[in-house]
Coordinates of C-alpha atoms and ligand atoms in Angstrom, one line a residue:
M1 CA 0.0 0.1 0.0
S2 CA 1.4 3.4 -0.7
I3 CA -0.1 6.8 0.3
N4 CA 0.0 10.1 -1.6
L5 CA 0.3 13.1 0.6
R6 CA -1.2 15.3 -2.2
T7 CA -4.5 13.7 -1.3
V8 CA -4.2 15.2 2.1
Y9 CA -3.9 18.6 0.6
A10 CA -6.7 18.0 -2.0
F11 CA -9.1 17.1 0.7
A12 CA -8.2 19.9 2.9
R13 CA -8.4 22.4 0.1
E14 CA -11.8 21.1 -1.3
M15 CA -13.6 20.1 1.7
Y16 CA -12.0 21.2 4.9
P17 CA -10.3 24.5 4.3
K18 CA -8.9 26.2 7.4
N19 CA -11.1 29.2 8.0
S20 CA -9.6 30.6 11.1
K21 CA -6.3 32.2 11.8
E22 CA -6.5 32.1 15.5
L23 CA -4.0 29.9 17.1
I24 CA -5.6 26.8 18.8
Q25 CA -3.9 24.5 21.3
Y26 CA -4.4 21.0 22.2
G27 CA -5.2 21.4 25.9
T28 CA -6.2 19.1 28.8
A29 CA -9.4 18.4 27.1
G30 CA -8.0 18.1 23.4
F31 CA -9.2 20.9 21.1
R32 CA -12.3 22.9 22.0
G33 CA -14.1 25.8 20.2
K34 CA -17.1 27.0 18.3
A35 CA -18.3 24.2 16.0
E36 CA -18.1 26.2 12.8
Y37 CA -14.4 26.6 13.0
L38 CA -13.6 23.0 13.7
D39 CA -14.1 21.2 10.4
S40 CA -10.4 21.5 9.3
V41 CA -9.2 20.6 12.9
M42 CA -11.3 17.5 12.9
F43 CA -10.0 16.4 9.4
R44 CA -6.5 17.0 10.5
M45 CA -7.0 15.1 13.7
G46 CA -8.3 12.0 11.6
V47 CA -4.8 12.4 9.9
L48 CA -3.0 12.4 13.1
A49 CA -4.9 9.6 14.7
T50 CA -3.9 7.4 11.5
L51 CA -0.2 8.4 11.9
R52 CA -0.4 7.7 15.5
S53 CA -1.9 4.2 15.1
R54 CA 1.0 3.4 12.4
Y55 CA 3.4 4.9 15.0
R56 CA 2.2 2.7 17.6
E57 CA 2.3 -0.3 15.4
G58 CA -1.3 -0.7 14.4
A59 CA -2.8 -0.3 17.7
V60 CA -6.2 1.1 17.7
I61 CA -6.4 4.9 18.3
G62 CA -9.7 6.4 19.4
V63 CA -11.1 9.9 18.5
M64 CA -13.9 11.4 20.5
I65 CA -15.9 14.3 19.2
T66 CA -17.4 16.3 22.0
A67 CA -17.1 19.5 24.1
S68 CA -18.2 17.7 27.4
H69 CA -19.8 20.3 29.7
N70 CA -19.5 23.3 27.2
P71 CA -22.5 24.9 25.8
E72 CA -24.3 23.6 22.9
P73 CA -22.6 25.7 20.0
D74 CA -19.1 24.3 21.1
N75 CA -17.5 21.1 20.1
G76 CA -14.1 19.5 20.4
V77 CA -11.9 16.5 19.8
K78 CA -9.7 14.3 21.9
L79 CA -7.3 11.5 20.9
I80 CA -7.4 8.3 22.9
D81 CA -4.1 6.4 23.1
P82 CA -4.2 2.5 22.9
K83 CA -4.5 1.8 26.6
G84 CA -7.2 4.2 26.9
E85 CA -5.1 7.0 28.3
M86 CA -5.2 10.5 27.1
L87 CA -2.8 11.4 24.2
E88 CA 0.9 11.3 25.1
S89 CA 2.2 15.0 25.8
S90 CA 4.8 15.0 23.2
W91 CA 2.1 14.4 20.6
E92 CA -0.1 17.0 22.1
K93 CA 2.6 19.5 20.6
I94 CA 2.4 17.7 17.2
A95 CA -1.2 18.0 17.3
T96 CA -1.1 21.6 17.9
D97 CA 1.4 22.3 15.2
L98 CA -0.6 20.2 12.6
V99 CA -3.8 22.2 13.2
N100 CA -2.2 25.5 13.1
V101 CA -0.4 25.3 9.6
S102 CA -2.0 26.6 6.7
D103 CA -3.6 24.4 4.0
Q104 CA -0.7 25.1 1.7
E105 CA 1.9 24.0 4.2
L106 CA -0.1 20.8 5.3
E107 CA 1.3 18.3 2.9
Q108 CA 4.9 19.2 3.6
H109 CA 4.1 19.3 7.3
V110 CA 2.4 15.8 7.4
G111 CA 5.7 14.5 5.5
Q112 CA 7.8 16.1 8.2
I113 CA 5.8 14.4 11.0
I114 CA 6.2 11.0 9.2
K115 CA 10.0 11.6 8.8
D116 CA 10.5 12.9 12.5
N117 CA 8.9 10.0 14.0
Q118 CA 10.0 7.4 11.4
I119 CA 6.5 6.4 10.7
D120 CA 6.2 3.3 8.3
V121 CA 3.4 4.6 6.1
T122 CA 2.9 1.2 4.3
S123 CA 1.8 -0.4 7.6
S124 CA -1.9 -0.6 8.7
S125 CA -3.7 1.7 10.9
Y126 CA -7.0 1.6 12.8
V127 CA -8.9 4.5 14.2
Y128 CA -12.3 4.3 16.2
V129 CA -14.4 7.4 16.2
G130 CA -17.5 8.4 18.2
M131 CA -19.4 11.5 18.9
D132 CA -21.7 13.1 21.5
N133 CA -25.3 14.2 20.3
R134 CA -24.6 17.8 19.4
Y135 CA -26.3 18.6 16.1
H136 CA -22.9 19.5 14.4
S137 CA -21.2 16.3 15.7
P138 CA -22.1 14.0 12.5
R139 CA -20.6 16.7 10.2
L140 CA -17.4 16.7 12.3
L141 CA -17.2 13.0 12.4
K142 CA -17.3 12.8 8.7
A143 CA -14.4 15.1 8.6
V144 CA -12.3 12.9 11.0
A145 CA -13.2 9.8 8.9
D146 CA -12.0 11.6 5.8
G147 CA -8.8 12.4 7.5
V148 CA -8.2 8.8 8.0
I149 CA -9.3 7.7 4.6
A150 CA -6.9 10.4 3.1
L151 CA -4.1 8.4 4.6
K152 CA -5.6 5.0 3.6
G153 CA -6.2 4.1 7.4
N154 CA -9.0 1.9 8.5
V155 CA -11.8 3.9 10.4
R156 CA -14.6 2.4 12.3
E157 CA -17.5 4.7 13.2
F158 CA -19.4 4.2 16.6
G159 CA -21.9 6.9 16.1
I160 CA -23.3 8.5 19.2
V161 CA -21.5 7.4 22.3
T162 CA -20.2 8.6 25.7
T163 CA -16.5 9.5 26.0
P164 CA -16.0 6.5 28.6
M165 CA -17.5 4.2 26.0
M166 CA -15.0 5.2 23.4
H167 CA -12.1 4.5 25.9
F168 CA -13.7 1.2 26.6
F169 CA -13.9 0.2 22.9
V170 CA -10.4 1.1 22.3
V171 CA -8.9 -0.9 25.3
A172 CA -11.2 -3.8 24.3
A173 CA -9.8 -3.8 20.8
N174 CA -6.2 -3.5 22.0
T175 CA -6.4 -6.1 24.7
K176 CA -7.7 -8.6 22.1
E177 CA -11.1 -8.5 23.8
A178 CA -9.6 -9.4 27.2
Y179 CA -11.4 -6.3 28.6
G180 CA -14.7 -6.9 26.6
K181 CA -15.8 -6.5 23.0
P182 CA -15.6 -3.2 21.2
T183 CA -19.3 -3.0 20.9
E184 CA -22.1 -1.0 22.6
E185 CA -23.8 -4.2 23.6
S186 CA -20.7 -5.8 25.3
Y187 CA -20.3 -2.5 27.3
Y188 CA -23.9 -2.6 28.7
E189 CA -23.4 -6.6 29.2
K190 CA -20.3 -6.1 31.2
L191 CA -21.5 -3.4 33.6
I192 CA -25.1 -4.6 33.9
S193 CA -24.2 -8.3 34.6
A194 CA -21.8 -7.3 37.3
F195 CA -24.3 -4.8 38.9
Q196 CA -27.1 -7.4 39.0
K197 CA -24.7 -10.1 40.4
L198 CA -23.7 -7.6 43.1
R199 CA -27.2 -6.8 44.1
N200 CA -28.0 -10.5 44.1
G201 CA -31.8 -9.8 44.1
R202 CA -31.5 -7.4 47.0
V203 CA -32.9 -4.2 45.6
E204 CA -33.4 -2.4 49.0
N205 CA -31.5 -2.6 52.2
G206 CA -31.8 -0.5 55.6
N207 CA -32.3 3.2 54.6
Y208 CA -31.4 2.5 50.9
R209 CA -34.2 3.0 48.4
N210 CA -34.0 1.5 44.8
S211 CA -34.8 4.6 42.9
L212 CA -33.2 7.8 41.9
I213 CA -33.7 11.0 39.6
Y214 CA -30.8 11.1 36.9
D215 CA -30.2 14.4 35.2
G216 CA -28.8 13.5 31.6
A217 CA -27.7 17.2 30.8
N218 CA -29.7 16.6 27.5
G219 CA -26.6 15.0 26.3
V220 CA -25.4 11.3 25.3
G221 CA -25.6 10.2 28.9
A222 CA -29.3 10.5 28.9
R223 CA -29.7 8.5 25.8
K224 CA -27.4 5.8 27.1
M225 CA -29.0 5.8 30.6
L226 CA -32.3 4.9 28.7
Q227 CA -30.6 2.0 26.9
F228 CA -29.4 0.8 30.4
I229 CA -32.8 1.1 31.9
K230 CA -34.1 -1.1 29.1
R231 CA -31.6 -3.9 30.0
M232 CA -31.6 -3.5 33.9
N233 CA -34.9 -5.4 34.5
N234 CA -35.7 -2.8 37.4
S235 CA -32.6 -3.8 39.3
L236 CA -32.3 0.1 39.8
C237 CA -35.4 2.4 39.0
V238 CA -34.0 5.5 37.2
T239 CA -36.1 8.5 36.2
V240 CA -34.3 10.3 33.5
I241 CA -34.7 14.0 33.3
N242 CA -33.1 16.4 30.6
Q243 CA -33.3 13.6 28.1
G244 CA -32.0 15.5 25.1
I245 CA -33.9 16.0 21.9
G246 CA -37.0 17.9 22.5
Y247 CA -36.3 18.7 26.1
G248 CA -33.6 21.3 25.9
K249 CA -30.1 22.3 25.0
I250 CA -27.1 20.2 26.1
N251 CA -25.6 21.4 29.6
E252 CA -28.1 24.3 29.6
D253 CA -29.2 24.8 33.4
C254 CA -28.5 21.2 33.8
G255 CA -25.8 18.6 34.1
A256 CA -23.0 17.9 36.5
D257 CA -21.0 21.2 35.8
H258 CA -24.1 23.3 36.4
V259 CA -24.9 21.5 39.7
K260 CA -21.4 21.5 40.9
V261 CA -20.5 25.1 40.2
K262 CA -23.9 26.7 40.8
Q263 CA -24.6 24.6 43.8
R264 CA -28.2 24.2 42.5
A265 CA -30.5 21.5 41.2
P266 CA -31.0 21.3 37.4
V267 CA -34.0 22.5 35.4
S268 CA -36.9 20.1 35.0
M269 CA -36.8 18.7 38.5
P270 CA -39.8 17.0 39.2
A271 CA -41.3 17.5 42.7
V272 CA -39.9 14.8 45.0
E273 CA -39.8 13.9 48.6
P274 CA -36.9 15.6 50.6
F275 CA -33.8 13.6 50.7
T276 CA -34.5 11.9 47.3
R277 CA -31.2 10.8 45.7
C278 CA -30.5 12.7 42.5
V279 CA -27.6 12.5 40.3
S280 CA -26.2 14.6 37.4
V281 CA -23.8 13.7 34.7
D282 CA -22.2 16.1 32.2
G283 CA -22.7 16.3 28.3
D284 CA -20.5 13.3 27.4
A285 CA -21.0 11.5 30.6
D286 CA -17.5 11.2 32.0
R287 CA -18.4 13.1 35.2
V288 CA -21.0 12.5 37.8
V289 CA -22.1 14.1 41.1
Y290 CA -25.1 13.4 43.4
F291 CA -27.4 16.0 45.1
Y292 CA -30.5 16.1 47.2
T293 CA -32.7 18.7 48.8
D294 CA -33.4 18.3 52.7
D295 CA -36.7 19.1 54.5
E296 CA -35.9 22.7 54.7
E297 CA -35.5 23.0 51.0
Q298 CA -31.6 23.3 51.4
F299 CA -29.7 22.0 48.5
H300 CA -26.7 19.5 49.3
L301 CA -24.2 18.4 46.9
L302 CA -22.2 15.1 47.0
D303 CA -19.3 15.6 44.6
G304 CA -16.2 13.7 43.4
D305 CA -14.6 13.9 46.8
R306 CA -17.6 12.3 48.4
I307 CA -17.6 9.6 46.0
A308 CA -13.8 9.1 46.3
T309 CA -14.2 8.8 50.2
L310 CA -17.2 6.4 49.8
V311 CA -15.4 4.1 47.5
A312 CA -12.1 4.3 49.5
G313 CA -13.9 3.3 52.6
Y314 CA -15.7 0.3 51.1
L315 CA -12.7 -0.9 49.2
M316 CA -10.4 -0.7 52.1
D317 CA -12.8 -2.8 54.1
L318 CA -13.6 -5.3 51.3
I319 CA -9.9 -5.8 50.6
K320 CA -9.1 -6.5 54.3
R321 CA -11.7 -9.2 54.3
C322 CA -10.2 -10.8 51.2
E323 CA -7.1 -11.2 53.4
I324 CA -4.7 -10.0 50.8
D325 CA -2.1 -7.3 51.1
L326 CA -2.6 -4.5 48.6
R327 CA -1.4 -0.9 48.5
I328 CA -4.5 1.3 48.3
G329 CA -3.9 4.9 47.4
L330 CA -6.1 8.1 46.7
V331 CA -5.4 10.8 44.3
Q332 CA -6.8 14.2 44.4
T333 CA -6.2 17.6 43.1
A334 CA -5.8 20.9 44.9
Y335 CA -9.6 21.5 44.5
A336 CA -10.5 18.7 46.7
N337 CA -12.2 19.8 49.8
G338 CA -9.9 20.0 52.7
A339 CA -12.4 18.2 55.0
S340 CA -12.4 15.3 52.5
T341 CA -8.6 15.0 52.6
D342 CA -8.7 15.1 56.4
Y343 CA -11.3 12.5 56.6
I344 CA -9.3 10.2 54.2
V345 CA -6.0 10.6 56.0
N346 CA -7.3 10.7 59.7
E347 CA -10.3 8.4 59.5
L348 CA -9.8 6.1 56.6
K349 CA -6.0 6.2 57.0
V350 CA -5.5 5.7 53.2
P351 CA -2.6 7.6 51.7
V352 CA -3.4 10.7 49.6
S353 CA -1.5 12.3 46.9
C354 CA -2.1 15.6 45.2
V355 CA -1.6 16.1 41.5
P356 CA -2.1 19.0 39.1
T357 CA -5.7 19.3 37.5
G358 CA -6.5 17.1 34.5
V359 CA -7.3 13.5 34.2
K360 CA -4.1 12.4 32.8
H361 CA -2.1 13.5 35.9
L362 CA -4.7 11.7 38.2
H363 CA -4.6 8.5 36.1
H364 CA -1.0 8.4 35.8
K365 CA -0.4 8.7 39.6
A366 CA -3.1 6.1 40.4
L367 CA -1.4 3.6 38.4
E368 CA 1.4 3.7 41.0
Y369 CA -0.9 1.8 43.6
D370 CA -2.2 -1.8 43.5
V371 CA -5.6 -0.2 43.8
G372 CA -5.5 3.5 42.7
I373 CA -8.6 5.6 43.4
Y374 CA -8.9 8.9 41.7
F375 CA -11.5 11.7 41.6
E376 CA -11.5 15.4 40.8
A377 CA -14.0 17.2 42.9
N378 CA -15.8 18.1 39.7
G379 CA -17.0 14.3 39.6
H380 CA -14.5 12.8 37.1
G381 CA -12.7 9.6 38.3
T382 CA -12.4 6.0 38.4
I383 CA -10.3 3.3 40.2
V384 CA -7.5 1.3 38.4
F385 CA -6.2 -2.1 39.6
S386 CA -2.6 -3.3 38.8
D387 CA -2.3 -6.5 36.9
S388 CA -0.6 -8.1 39.9
A389 CA -3.5 -6.9 42.3
K390 CA -5.9 -8.6 39.8
S391 CA -4.0 -12.0 39.9
L392 CA -4.0 -12.0 43.6
I393 CA -7.6 -11.1 43.9
A394 CA -8.5 -13.9 41.4
E395 CA -6.5 -16.4 43.2
A396 CA -8.2 -15.4 46.5
A397 CA -11.5 -15.7 44.9
K398 CA -11.1 -19.4 44.7
T399 CA -11.7 -19.8 48.3
N400 CA -12.8 -16.2 49.6
E401 CA -16.4 -14.9 48.9
N402 CA -15.2 -11.3 49.4
A403 CA -12.7 -11.7 46.8
K404 CA -15.4 -12.8 44.5
T405 CA -17.4 -9.7 45.2
L406 CA -14.2 -7.7 44.5
L407 CA -13.8 -9.2 41.1
L408 CA -17.4 -8.2 40.3
I409 CA -16.5 -4.6 41.6
I410 CA -13.6 -4.6 39.0
D411 CA -16.0 -5.6 36.3
L412 CA -18.4 -2.9 37.3
I413 CA -15.7 -0.2 37.0
N414 CA -14.6 1.3 33.7
E415 CA -10.8 1.3 34.6
T416 CA -10.1 3.2 31.3
V417 CA -11.3 6.7 32.3
G418 CA -14.0 8.3 34.6
D419 CA -17.3 6.9 33.6
A420 CA -20.6 8.7 35.0
I421 CA -22.7 5.6 34.6
S422 CA -20.3 3.1 35.8
D423 CA -19.3 5.4 38.7
M424 CA -23.0 5.7 39.7
L425 CA -23.7 2.0 39.6
L426 CA -20.6 1.6 41.9
V427 CA -22.0 4.2 44.3
E428 CA -25.4 2.5 44.1
T429 CA -23.9 -0.8 44.9
I430 CA -22.0 0.6 48.0
L431 CA -24.9 2.7 49.3
N432 CA -27.1 -0.6 48.9
H433 CA -24.5 -2.6 50.7
K434 CA -24.3 -0.3 53.6
G435 CA -28.0 0.3 53.8
W436 CA -27.4 4.1 53.5
D437 CA -29.6 7.0 52.3
V438 CA -28.0 10.2 51.3
K439 CA -28.1 11.5 55.0
D440 CA -26.0 8.6 56.0
W441 CA -23.6 9.3 53.3
S442 CA -23.4 13.0 54.0
A443 CA -22.7 12.4 57.6
A444 CA -19.1 11.0 57.2
Y445 CA -17.7 14.6 57.2
S446 CA -18.8 18.3 56.5
D447 CA -17.6 20.1 53.5
L448 CA -15.6 23.2 54.3
P449 CA -17.5 26.2 52.6
N450 CA -15.5 27.0 49.4
Q451 CA -15.7 29.4 46.4
Q452 CA -14.2 29.9 43.0
L453 CA -13.7 32.9 41.0
K454 CA -12.5 33.6 37.5
I455 CA -10.2 36.5 37.0
S456 CA -9.4 38.1 33.6
V457 CA -5.9 39.1 33.1
Q458 CA -3.9 40.0 30.1
D459 CA -1.9 36.8 29.9
R460 CA -2.9 34.0 32.2
N461 CA 0.5 32.3 31.5
V462 CA 2.2 35.0 33.7
I463 CA 1.0 32.6 36.5
K464 CA 3.3 29.8 37.1
T465 CA 2.7 27.2 39.8
T466 CA 4.4 24.3 41.7
D467 CA 3.6 21.8 44.3
A468 CA 0.5 20.4 42.2
E469 CA -0.8 24.0 41.7
R470 CA -0.8 24.8 45.4
V471 CA 1.9 27.3 45.2
C472 CA 2.3 30.1 42.8
V473 CA 5.9 30.9 41.9
E474 CA 5.3 33.7 39.4
P475 CA 4.6 36.6 39.5
Q476 CA 7.0 37.2 42.2
G477 CA 5.6 38.1 45.5
L478 CA 2.1 37.0 44.8
Q479 CA 2.2 33.9 46.8
E480 CA 3.7 35.8 49.9
E481 CA 0.8 38.1 49.6
I482 CA -1.7 35.3 49.4
N483 CA 0.0 33.5 52.4
K484 CA -0.6 36.7 54.5
V485 CA -4.3 36.9 53.5
V486 CA -5.0 33.4 54.1
A487 CA -3.3 33.5 57.6
N488 CA -6.2 35.8 58.8
Y489 CA -8.9 33.0 58.2
K490 CA -9.6 29.9 60.3
R491 CA -8.8 26.9 58.3
G492 CA -8.3 29.2 55.4
R493 CA -6.8 27.8 52.1
S494 CA -6.5 29.5 48.8
F495 CA -4.6 29.0 45.5
V496 CA -4.4 30.5 41.9
R497 CA -3.9 28.8 38.6
P498 CA -4.2 29.6 34.9
S499 CA -7.2 27.7 33.5
G500 CA -6.4 25.0 30.8
T501 CA -9.7 25.5 29.1
E502 CA -10.6 29.1 29.3
D503 CA -8.8 32.5 29.1
V504 CA -8.9 33.1 32.8
V505 CA -7.1 32.7 36.1
R506 CA -9.0 30.6 38.6
V507 CA -9.0 31.4 42.3
Y508 CA -10.0 28.8 44.8
A509 CA -10.7 29.6 48.5
E510 CA -11.8 27.6 51.6
A511 CA -12.6 28.5 55.2
T512 CA -14.9 27.7 58.0
T513 CA -17.8 30.0 57.1
K514 CA -19.6 31.3 53.9
E515 CA -18.8 34.9 54.9
D516 CA -15.1 34.2 55.3
V517 CA -14.8 32.2 52.3
Q518 CA -16.4 35.1 50.2
Q519 CA -14.2 37.6 51.8
L520 CA -10.9 35.3 51.2
A521 CA -11.7 34.7 47.6
Y522 CA -12.3 38.4 47.0
E523 CA -8.9 39.3 48.6
V524 CA -7.0 36.7 46.7
G525 CA -8.9 37.7 43.4
R526 CA -7.9 41.4 44.1
L527 CA -4.2 40.3 44.6
V528 CA -4.4 38.5 41.2
Q529 CA -5.8 41.5 39.6
R530 CA -3.1 43.8 41.1
L531 CA -0.1 41.5 40.7
A532 CA -1.0 39.6 37.6
G533 CA -2.1 42.1 35.0
G534 CA -5.8 42.1 35.7
V535 CA -8.1 43.6 33.1
G536 CA -11.9 44.4 33.3
P537 CA -13.7 45.7 36.2
E538 CA -12.3 45.6 39.9
L539 CA -13.8 42.9 42.0
V540 CA -16.6 44.2 44.3
N541 CA -15.7 43.8 48.0
P542 CA -18.5 41.3 49.4
S543 CA -18.5 43.1 52.8
N544 CA -19.4 46.4 51.0
A545 CA -21.8 44.7 48.6
H546 CA -24.8 45.9 50.5
L547 CA -23.8 49.5 50.4
Ligands
16G601 C1 -10.6 19.4 31.6 C2 -10.2 18.1 32.2 C3 -10.5 18.0 33.6 C4 -10.4 19.3 34.3 C5 -10.6 20.7 33.8 C6 -10.1 21.8 34.4 C7 -9.6 16.1 31.1 C8 -10.2 15.0 30.3 N1 -10.5 16.9 31.4 O1 -12.0 19.4 31.4 O2 -10.1 17.0 34.2 O3 -10.9 19.3 35.7 O4 -10.2 20.6 32.3 O5 -10.3 22.9 33.6 O6 -8.5 16.1 31.4 P1 -9.7 24.3 33.8 O7 -8.1 24.2 33.7 O8 -10.4 25.4 32.9 O9 -9.9 24.7 35.3
ZN602 ZN1 -17.1 15.4 30.1

């Protein structure tokens, strides 16, 4: 087989001309932007995925088209590496350069990538591509597929799927189906079968009730949950709201990001009893948070930190009963609520590490443990088990019932990436096992009040951080000023970091009271405005806000 790089240029010129001059960067979540500027980006990512597959000796590479929790007009694209991980960092740079060259330079540039990476263009390549349910996704999927075809790669289209399903398919294919078959049906079968075996017919227990409200963010997570329901035989009774088509726009006033950031229930909530368990996923179903309203109509959030602590406590206990020695570790980011970290370290006595924001950092760190649990506060997370841990558990399962349960738990978890639906089924399993309702779950610890601010600055990259983003090293002097301010607040904690997905600096603050945290966030926000080139209106001092 021989390829002709002219074809790439011809496709680009005729069908996917680059219509934006703005520099676009492969960030923590791949490329994101307004859908109308992404056709050429998608085409080129199809080209890159094909090259990456050849570079990785014919392993399947995944391409997911989604803008996750972003508003409906946005879209985006992410590449999935052979083991289900995010694209290797050195290739993020290759991706950025490739999408920013002009159409005229494209042919030569692709030739250069092939040469630099010594890619054998006569070898086979396999690309899997899937998309969320935005109305512009099918058009963009065609562009990715054409990118693969231009370089004579093999492309398999999965249509509308969640991001974690795509990761599952890629890993299934690359493990020769040891992880499952790369089909939608195999994914449902694996998760549902484990879930039902774990329930073992006991659908209610103690305070645990078998029904919940599920906010699908009008995204693909809603559609797939409807598929789960069809196959679950009422082992869990799920009412899906914000179902998509005909209901509302993706992520608009709904979804995990809305619920977490606004600390408010989504639109279309039916009237439910106080303390009803509710769950929200994001637009591509790789994040999940729980929430409920109490009998005084107070909203309560049970976020990624809560899920992590619930899972860690449960797994610690189960592993102990398996009578095997495994190193369990929990990975968080600086956004984890201080109360959750204290609880994990002091009560659960599980080691905690803190890494920079972004799934790849968490996933990578979690792989260092036999059982690595990672969650971002925003609800993205999963659990990974090392190969040796899996063999030990399988061996123990020959004689130990708890180890059998643990094997089912492993099947229920999507180890390849955070998976809202799989995580939800895991939480449901644990709550059922413990006989807990949301009150019992919340009682483990009380979150410290916290607040986030976005500050606009001339150039957000003037902020440089270290120590997993908890310490700011540039601009000089900013951290010292932050320390002085923080010292005035009981259990005060605050950090600043440039966003990886928006042109802003993010400020996080935490303290013992709502008033304190507002004041602390304001004071740190002002420091950023003053010392890091703030633009736009000055922040309003909350203590003067009533004036
Ligand atoms: C991306 C990351 C997410 C992170 C968020 C932070 C992945 C797949 N996603 O959505 O993990 O929490 O960015 O956004 O890595 P920020 O940098 O704008 O605060
Ligand atoms: Zn997402």
